[in-house]
């Protein structure tokens, strides 16, 4: 009897602790709970500042409860309200039968919601696999660079985009593209797929980055909904020891120069696609030439990298990024990338990812 009881206790303990870690609990408190609160708070009506604190509290709890109810389908909303009423009724009259019935009904509804969430998660995993399949499987080898690239969505799918395109003409040219659609999630991911298709078509028609981005702006402005925008950098590399860079509102290129052992930012003028430009997009867009030498490091990245926050709401920022590049510049591109990602993970800790992160590390051979 004692052995059976001990085995039951062990199974019960294992059920709730298997795979559990302190980091997961910390993530639940510091990441998931604030995210869920923010999700419901969008629909919460704020009480006036002149109201009594108790009244404000009651109003907030009531509004939060209503926001939760309205997220349910009408049928589940009615089922939930009925189950909650039965549970409270059983508690008030001291009838454990009604209480258990209400509790079981609430758990049945929870099972429905969980099944929906898991189904949606499976669909998003498929979407993620499709999106990752659209990214280059490897960097081109016939360039003067050792290249490492990485992309991570804040959610299952995201709006960051990078590509290496080698057009038929001119034959010795490689185009490096990195872009960022505003927002996160499925909407940004769908825009990213459209951008990729349009860009590949434009690159087959135009040679210079300036021409490509000017035409891309014309086409994307007809697609992007109001309030959405797209930032992008395109660099063209050929047999010469230099690249031609054009930037439409994107993050600067960081260029580590081996000769002087320091980083500099390359920031040609340009405004994001979809932002108000008063018809001056092509005029504001600049092309610049970036000469490079063996041992130099070039870093393309999206804003999610430097805007990553820790639990104290402090950003990783570009100063830390440049320090990391300077400290690891003697290493191969993959090791430089790993050093950046490791430092970023340590800095972020249990804080949730707020934006997609993409980086391309290119070390001159």
Short mmCIF file of C-alpha atoms in Angstrom, two decimals:
data_model
loop_
_atom_site.label_atom_id
_atom_site.label_comp_id
_atom_site.label_asym_id
_atom_site.label_seq_id
_atom_site.Cartn_x
_atom_site.Cartn_y
_atom_site.Cartn_z
CA UNK A 1 0.00 0.00 0.00
CA UNK A 2 2.79 2.41 0.96
CA UNK A 3 4.74 1.57 -2.20
CA UNK A 4 1.70 2.20 -4.43
CA UNK A 5 1.09 5.53 -2.69
CA UNK A 6 4.76 6.53 -3.14
CA UNK A 7 4.61 5.60 -6.84
CA UNK A 8 1.47 7.69 -7.28
CA UNK A 9 3.16 10.67 -5.61
CA UNK A 10 6.20 10.28 -7.87
CA UNK A 11 4.01 10.12 -11.00
CA UNK A 12 2.09 13.19 -9.85
CA UNK A 13 5.33 15.06 -9.15
CA UNK A 14 6.82 14.03 -12.50
CA UNK A 15 3.66 15.12 -14.33
CA UNK A 16 4.03 18.71 -13.15
CA UNK A 17 7.81 19.06 -13.04
CA UNK A 18 8.91 17.21 -16.19
CA UNK A 19 10.61 19.75 -18.44
CA UNK A 20 10.01 22.55 -15.93
CA UNK A 21 12.85 25.01 -15.35
CA UNK A 22 13.41 28.20 -13.40
CA UNK A 23 13.97 30.01 -16.71
CA UNK A 24 10.54 28.89 -17.93
CA UNK A 25 8.86 30.15 -14.75
CA UNK A 26 10.73 33.44 -15.04
CA UNK A 27 9.62 33.71 -18.68
CA UNK A 28 6.00 33.08 -17.67
CA UNK A 29 6.11 35.94 -15.16
CA UNK A 30 8.26 38.45 -17.03
CA UNK A 31 7.37 37.69 -20.66
CA UNK A 32 4.06 35.85 -21.08
CA UNK A 33 2.03 37.62 -18.38
CA UNK A 34 2.85 41.17 -19.60
CA UNK A 35 2.18 40.07 -23.19
CA UNK A 36 -1.26 38.67 -22.31
CA UNK A 37 -2.06 41.77 -20.25
CA UNK A 38 -1.13 44.01 -23.18
CA UNK A 39 -3.29 41.88 -25.50
CA UNK A 40 -6.43 42.41 -23.41
CA UNK A 41 -5.63 45.96 -22.34
CA UNK A 42 -6.19 47.21 -25.89
CA UNK A 43 -9.94 46.83 -25.34
CA UNK A 44 -10.04 48.07 -21.74
CA UNK A 45 -11.80 51.40 -21.17
CA UNK A 46 -9.88 53.63 -18.80
CA UNK A 47 -11.77 55.38 -15.99
CA UNK A 48 -11.41 59.13 -15.55
CA UNK A 49 -8.50 60.40 -13.48
CA UNK A 50 -10.95 62.10 -11.10
CA UNK A 51 -12.60 58.81 -10.15
CA UNK A 52 -11.97 57.24 -6.74
CA UNK A 53 -9.10 54.67 -6.78
CA UNK A 54 -11.52 51.92 -5.71
CA UNK A 55 -13.93 52.86 -8.50
CA UNK A 56 -11.07 52.89 -11.00
CA UNK A 57 -10.01 49.44 -9.82
CA UNK A 58 -13.53 48.02 -10.11
CA UNK A 59 -13.94 49.62 -13.54
CA UNK A 60 -10.59 48.19 -14.70
CA UNK A 61 -11.40 44.64 -13.52
CA UNK A 62 -14.86 44.82 -15.12
CA UNK A 63 -13.48 46.15 -18.41
CA UNK A 64 -10.73 43.51 -18.42
CA UNK A 65 -13.35 40.78 -17.87
CA UNK A 66 -15.51 42.16 -20.70
CA UNK A 67 -12.46 42.32 -22.99
CA UNK A 68 -11.82 38.65 -22.22
CA UNK A 69 -15.46 37.70 -22.91
CA UNK A 70 -15.51 39.51 -26.24
CA UNK A 71 -12.47 37.52 -27.40
CA UNK A 72 -14.58 34.33 -27.17
CA UNK A 73 -16.97 33.23 -29.90
CA UNK A 74 -20.66 33.97 -29.09
CA UNK A 75 -21.42 30.30 -28.34
CA UNK A 76 -18.38 29.89 -26.08
CA UNK A 77 -19.09 33.23 -24.43
CA UNK A 78 -22.55 31.98 -23.43
CA UNK A 79 -21.17 28.59 -22.36
CA UNK A 80 -18.46 30.25 -20.26
CA UNK A 81 -20.91 32.62 -18.55
CA UNK A 82 -23.27 29.75 -17.75
CA UNK A 83 -20.45 27.57 -16.40
CA UNK A 84 -19.14 30.44 -14.28
CA UNK A 85 -22.64 31.09 -12.91
CA UNK A 86 -23.09 27.41 -12.01
CA UNK A 87 -19.69 27.32 -10.29
CA UNK A 88 -20.37 30.47 -8.24
CA UNK A 89 -23.90 29.27 -7.41
CA UNK A 90 -22.56 25.96 -6.12
CA UNK A 91 -20.00 27.81 -3.98
CA UNK A 92 -22.61 30.19 -2.50
CA UNK A 93 -25.21 27.53 -1.63
CA UNK A 94 -22.58 25.06 -0.45
CA UNK A 95 -23.47 22.43 -3.06
CA UNK A 96 -20.36 20.63 -4.20
CA UNK A 97 -22.30 18.96 -7.06
CA UNK A 98 -23.07 22.30 -8.73
CA UNK A 99 -19.55 23.48 -8.01
CA UNK A 100 -18.01 20.41 -9.65
CA UNK A 101 -20.33 20.70 -12.66
CA UNK A 102 -19.32 24.33 -13.13
CA UNK A 103 -15.64 23.45 -12.71
CA UNK A 104 -15.87 20.64 -15.29
CA UNK A 105 -17.69 22.91 -17.74
CA UNK A 106 -14.99 25.58 -17.39
CA UNK A 107 -12.28 22.99 -18.02
CA UNK A 108 -14.16 21.68 -21.06
CA UNK A 109 -14.18 25.20 -22.48
CA UNK A 110 -10.48 25.52 -21.67
CA UNK A 111 -9.86 22.30 -23.62
CA UNK A 112 -11.66 23.79 -26.65
CA UNK A 113 -9.60 26.97 -26.51
CA UNK A 114 -6.37 25.02 -26.06
CA UNK A 115 -7.19 22.82 -29.07
CA UNK A 116 -7.77 25.94 -31.19
CA UNK A 117 -4.48 27.43 -30.03
CA UNK A 118 -2.52 24.27 -30.78
CA UNK A 119 -4.12 23.98 -34.23
CA UNK A 120 -3.23 27.60 -34.98
CA UNK A 121 0.30 26.97 -33.71
CA UNK A 122 0.65 24.00 -36.07
CA UNK A 123 -0.50 26.17 -38.98
CA UNK A 124 1.99 28.87 -38.00
CA UNK A 125 4.77 26.30 -37.82
CA UNK A 126 3.97 25.28 -41.40
CA UNK A 127 3.97 28.97 -42.39
CA UNK A 128 7.32 29.40 -40.63
CA UNK A 129 8.83 26.46 -42.52
CA UNK A 130 7.57 27.90 -45.81
CA UNK A 131 8.95 31.35 -44.99
CA UNK A 132 12.34 29.98 -43.93
CA UNK A 133 12.39 27.99 -47.17
CA UNK A 134 12.17 31.30 -49.05
CA UNK A 135 15.40 32.49 -47.42
CA UNK A 136 18.72 31.50 -49.03
CA UNK A 137 19.89 28.09 -47.84
CA UNK A 138 23.49 29.24 -48.10
CA UNK A 139 25.49 32.28 -49.12
CA UNK A 140 27.14 32.35 -52.57
CA UNK A 141 30.72 31.12 -52.53
CA UNK A 142 32.02 32.93 -55.62
CA UNK A 143 32.36 36.30 -53.87
CA UNK A 144 35.33 37.96 -52.15
CA UNK A 145 33.63 37.36 -48.78
CA UNK A 146 33.29 34.75 -46.08
CA UNK A 147 29.55 35.14 -45.32
CA UNK A 148 27.36 34.10 -42.37
CA UNK A 149 23.69 35.03 -42.10
CA UNK A 150 20.96 34.60 -39.50
CA UNK A 151 17.27 35.46 -39.20
CA UNK A 152 14.90 35.00 -36.25
CA UNK A 153 11.26 36.08 -36.12
CA UNK A 154 9.84 37.60 -32.93
CA UNK A 155 6.78 35.43 -33.52
CA UNK A 156 6.43 32.25 -35.56
CA UNK A 157 6.72 34.26 -38.79
CA UNK A 158 8.05 37.74 -39.40
CA UNK A 159 8.71 40.57 -41.83
CA UNK A 160 12.51 40.52 -42.10
CA UNK A 161 13.97 39.55 -45.46
CA UNK A 162 17.42 38.91 -46.87
CA UNK A 163 18.63 37.48 -50.14
CA UNK A 164 21.66 36.96 -52.36
CA UNK A 165 20.85 37.39 -56.02
CA UNK A 166 23.21 36.78 -58.93
CA UNK A 167 21.56 38.19 -62.07
CA UNK A 168 22.35 36.90 -65.54
CA UNK A 169 23.68 40.32 -66.52
CA UNK A 170 26.19 41.52 -65.58
CA UNK A 171 27.51 38.03 -65.04
CA UNK A 172 30.06 38.74 -62.30
CA UNK A 173 27.66 40.66 -60.02
CA UNK A 174 26.10 39.61 -56.71
CA UNK A 175 23.38 41.65 -55.04
CA UNK A 176 23.01 41.51 -51.25
CA UNK A 177 19.52 42.49 -50.09
CA UNK A 178 18.25 43.00 -46.55
CA UNK A 179 14.87 44.49 -45.66
CA UNK A 180 12.35 44.92 -42.89
CA UNK A 181 8.57 45.23 -43.25
CA UNK A 182 7.01 47.24 -40.42
CA UNK A 183 5.12 45.18 -37.86
CA UNK A 184 5.39 41.54 -36.87
CA UNK A 185 3.57 38.29 -37.46
CA UNK A 186 1.55 37.02 -40.39
CA UNK A 187 0.78 40.40 -41.98
CA UNK A 188 4.46 41.35 -42.18
CA UNK A 189 5.33 37.86 -43.44
CA UNK A 190 2.84 38.09 -46.32
CA UNK A 191 4.26 41.45 -47.36
CA UNK A 192 7.74 39.95 -47.22
CA UNK A 193 6.77 37.24 -49.72
CA UNK A 194 5.41 39.90 -52.09
CA UNK A 195 8.57 41.99 -51.73
CA UNK A 196 10.79 39.02 -52.56
CA UNK A 197 8.86 38.24 -55.74
CA UNK A 198 8.83 41.87 -56.92
CA UNK A 199 12.52 42.42 -56.13
CA UNK A 200 13.69 39.35 -58.01
CA UNK A 201 11.70 40.47 -61.04
CA UNK A 202 13.09 44.03 -60.86
CA UNK A 203 16.68 42.85 -60.52
CA UNK A 204 16.32 41.00 -63.81
CA UNK A 205 15.33 44.32 -65.44
CA UNK A 206 17.62 46.87 -63.74
CA UNK A 207 21.32 46.82 -62.87
CA UNK A 208 21.90 49.65 -60.41
CA UNK A 209 20.55 49.53 -56.83
CA UNK A 210 19.17 53.07 -57.21
CA UNK A 211 17.05 52.04 -60.21
CA UNK A 212 15.85 48.88 -58.46
CA UNK A 213 14.72 50.70 -55.31
CA UNK A 214 13.08 53.56 -57.20
CA UNK A 215 10.95 51.13 -59.20
CA UNK A 216 10.28 49.01 -56.09
CA UNK A 217 8.96 52.10 -54.31
CA UNK A 218 6.51 52.78 -57.16
CA UNK A 219 5.16 49.21 -57.10
CA UNK A 220 5.06 48.67 -53.33
CA UNK A 221 3.23 51.91 -52.60
CA UNK A 222 0.26 50.41 -54.44
CA UNK A 223 0.34 47.31 -52.21
CA UNK A 224 1.25 48.49 -48.70
CA UNK A 225 -1.70 49.47 -46.54
CA UNK A 226 -1.69 52.87 -44.88
CA UNK A 227 0.70 52.98 -41.93
CA UNK A 228 2.89 50.15 -43.24
CA UNK A 229 6.34 50.70 -44.70
CA UNK A 230 9.39 48.79 -45.84
CA UNK A 231 13.05 49.63 -45.28
CA UNK A 232 15.71 47.99 -47.41
CA UNK A 233 19.39 48.10 -48.34
CA UNK A 234 20.82 46.73 -51.57
CA UNK A 235 24.56 46.30 -52.14
CA UNK A 236 26.06 45.36 -55.48
CA UNK A 237 29.40 43.51 -55.55
CA UNK A 238 31.51 42.59 -58.58
CA UNK A 239 35.18 41.83 -59.27
CA UNK A 240 36.30 45.22 -57.94
CA UNK A 241 37.33 45.55 -54.25
CA UNK A 242 34.30 47.72 -53.52
CA UNK A 243 30.53 47.52 -53.19
CA UNK A 244 27.83 49.92 -54.32
CA UNK A 245 25.30 50.56 -51.56
CA UNK A 246 21.82 52.07 -51.77
CA UNK A 247 19.60 52.39 -48.70
CA UNK A 248 15.88 53.16 -48.45
CA UNK A 249 15.51 54.10 -44.79
CA UNK A 250 17.26 50.97 -43.54
CA UNK A 251 19.83 50.61 -40.76
CA UNK A 252 23.39 51.73 -41.63
CA UNK A 253 25.99 49.33 -42.92
CA UNK A 254 28.68 48.79 -40.28
CA UNK A 255 32.13 48.62 -41.85
CA UNK A 256 35.02 47.36 -39.71
CA UNK A 257 38.27 48.51 -41.31
CA UNK A 258 41.13 46.13 -40.61
CA UNK A 259 43.74 48.80 -41.27
CA UNK A 260 42.60 51.12 -38.47
CA UNK A 261 40.86 48.46 -36.30
CA UNK A 262 37.67 50.52 -35.91
CA UNK A 263 34.06 50.46 -37.11
CA UNK A 264 32.35 53.16 -39.11
CA UNK A 265 28.75 53.57 -40.24
CA UNK A 266 27.92 53.89 -43.93
CA UNK A 267 24.64 55.77 -44.20
CA UNK A 268 23.69 57.02 -47.67
CA UNK A 269 20.50 59.07 -47.84
CA UNK A 270 17.14 57.45 -48.45
CA UNK A 271 13.62 57.21 -47.04
CA UNK A 272 11.64 54.06 -46.28
CA UNK A 273 9.22 52.77 -48.91
CA UNK A 274 5.63 53.62 -47.97
CA UNK A 275 6.57 56.64 -45.86
CA UNK A 276 5.47 60.13 -47.01
CA UNK A 277 8.07 61.33 -49.53
CA UNK A 278 6.14 64.12 -51.31
CA UNK A 279 7.24 62.66 -54.64
CA UNK A 280 10.95 63.03 -53.79
CA UNK A 281 11.84 59.37 -53.17
CA UNK A 282 14.26 59.07 -56.12
CA UNK A 283 15.75 62.49 -55.37
CA UNK A 284 16.45 61.61 -51.72
CA UNK A 285 17.84 58.16 -52.55
CA UNK A 286 21.65 58.06 -52.71
CA UNK A 287 24.17 55.51 -53.93
CA UNK A 288 27.60 55.30 -52.37
CA UNK A 289 30.72 53.25 -53.05
CA UNK A 290 32.34 51.38 -50.16
CA UNK A 291 35.93 50.22 -50.80
CA UNK A 292 37.07 47.22 -48.77
CA UNK A 293 40.31 45.35 -48.11
CA UNK A 294 41.25 41.88 -46.81
CA UNK A 295 40.35 41.50 -43.12
CA UNK A 296 37.53 44.06 -43.28
CA UNK A 297 34.11 43.09 -41.89
CA UNK A 298 30.78 44.34 -43.27
CA UNK A 299 27.60 43.92 -41.24
CA UNK A 300 24.06 44.32 -42.58
CA UNK A 301 21.30 44.05 -39.96
CA UNK A 302 17.71 44.97 -39.12
CA UNK A 303 16.66 47.27 -36.29
CA UNK A 304 15.48 44.36 -34.13
CA UNK A 305 19.15 43.63 -33.35
CA UNK A 306 20.12 46.96 -31.78
CA UNK A 307 16.64 47.64 -30.36
CA UNK A 308 16.52 44.39 -28.39
CA UNK A 309 15.66 45.23 -24.77
CA UNK A 310 16.52 43.49 -21.52
CA UNK A 311 14.21 43.21 -18.51
CA UNK A 312 15.27 46.72 -17.41
CA UNK A 313 14.02 48.16 -20.76
CA UNK A 314 17.59 49.04 -21.84
CA UNK A 315 18.40 48.65 -25.54
CA UNK A 316 21.32 46.61 -26.83
CA UNK A 317 22.23 49.60 -29.07
CA UNK A 318 24.80 49.99 -31.85
CA UNK A 319 27.66 50.89 -29.47
CA UNK A 320 27.68 47.37 -27.99
CA UNK A 321 27.37 45.93 -31.49
CA UNK A 322 30.43 47.80 -32.76
CA UNK A 323 32.43 46.78 -29.68
CA UNK A 324 31.60 43.13 -30.38
CA UNK A 325 32.68 43.39 -34.00
CA UNK A 326 35.95 45.08 -33.10
CA UNK A 327 36.67 42.44 -30.42
CA UNK A 328 35.94 39.50 -32.76
CA UNK A 329 36.99 40.86 -36.17
CA UNK A 330 39.94 38.46 -36.47
CA UNK A 331 37.58 35.46 -36.41
CA UNK A 332 35.71 33.88 -39.35
CA UNK A 333 32.28 35.30 -40.23
CA UNK A 334 30.38 32.46 -38.52
CA UNK A 335 32.22 32.99 -35.24
CA UNK A 336 31.63 36.75 -35.40
CA UNK A 337 27.93 36.04 -35.88
CA UNK A 338 27.87 33.57 -32.98
CA UNK A 339 29.63 36.09 -30.72
CA UNK A 340 26.97 38.70 -31.52
CA UNK A 341 24.07 36.29 -30.96
CA UNK A 342 25.53 34.95 -27.70
CA UNK A 343 26.05 38.46 -26.34
CA UNK A 344 22.53 39.41 -27.43
CA UNK A 345 21.00 36.40 -25.65
CA UNK A 346 22.89 37.17 -22.43
CA UNK A 347 21.83 40.81 -22.62
CA UNK A 348 18.15 40.05 -23.25
CA UNK A 349 17.83 37.43 -20.53
CA UNK A 350 14.17 36.57 -19.88
CA UNK A 351 12.82 39.60 -21.75
CA UNK A 352 10.56 38.78 -24.73
CA UNK A 353 11.79 39.43 -28.28
CA UNK A 354 10.11 42.63 -29.46
CA UNK A 355 11.07 42.51 -33.12
CA UNK A 356 12.47 40.23 -35.80
CA UNK A 357 16.27 40.00 -35.95
CA UNK A 358 18.33 39.50 -39.10
CA UNK A 359 22.04 39.96 -39.71
CA UNK A 360 24.50 39.27 -42.51
CA UNK A 361 28.19 39.15 -41.56
CA UNK A 362 30.61 39.47 -44.48
CA UNK A 363 34.34 39.20 -43.90
CA UNK A 364 36.64 40.08 -46.78
CA UNK A 365 38.89 37.15 -47.68
#
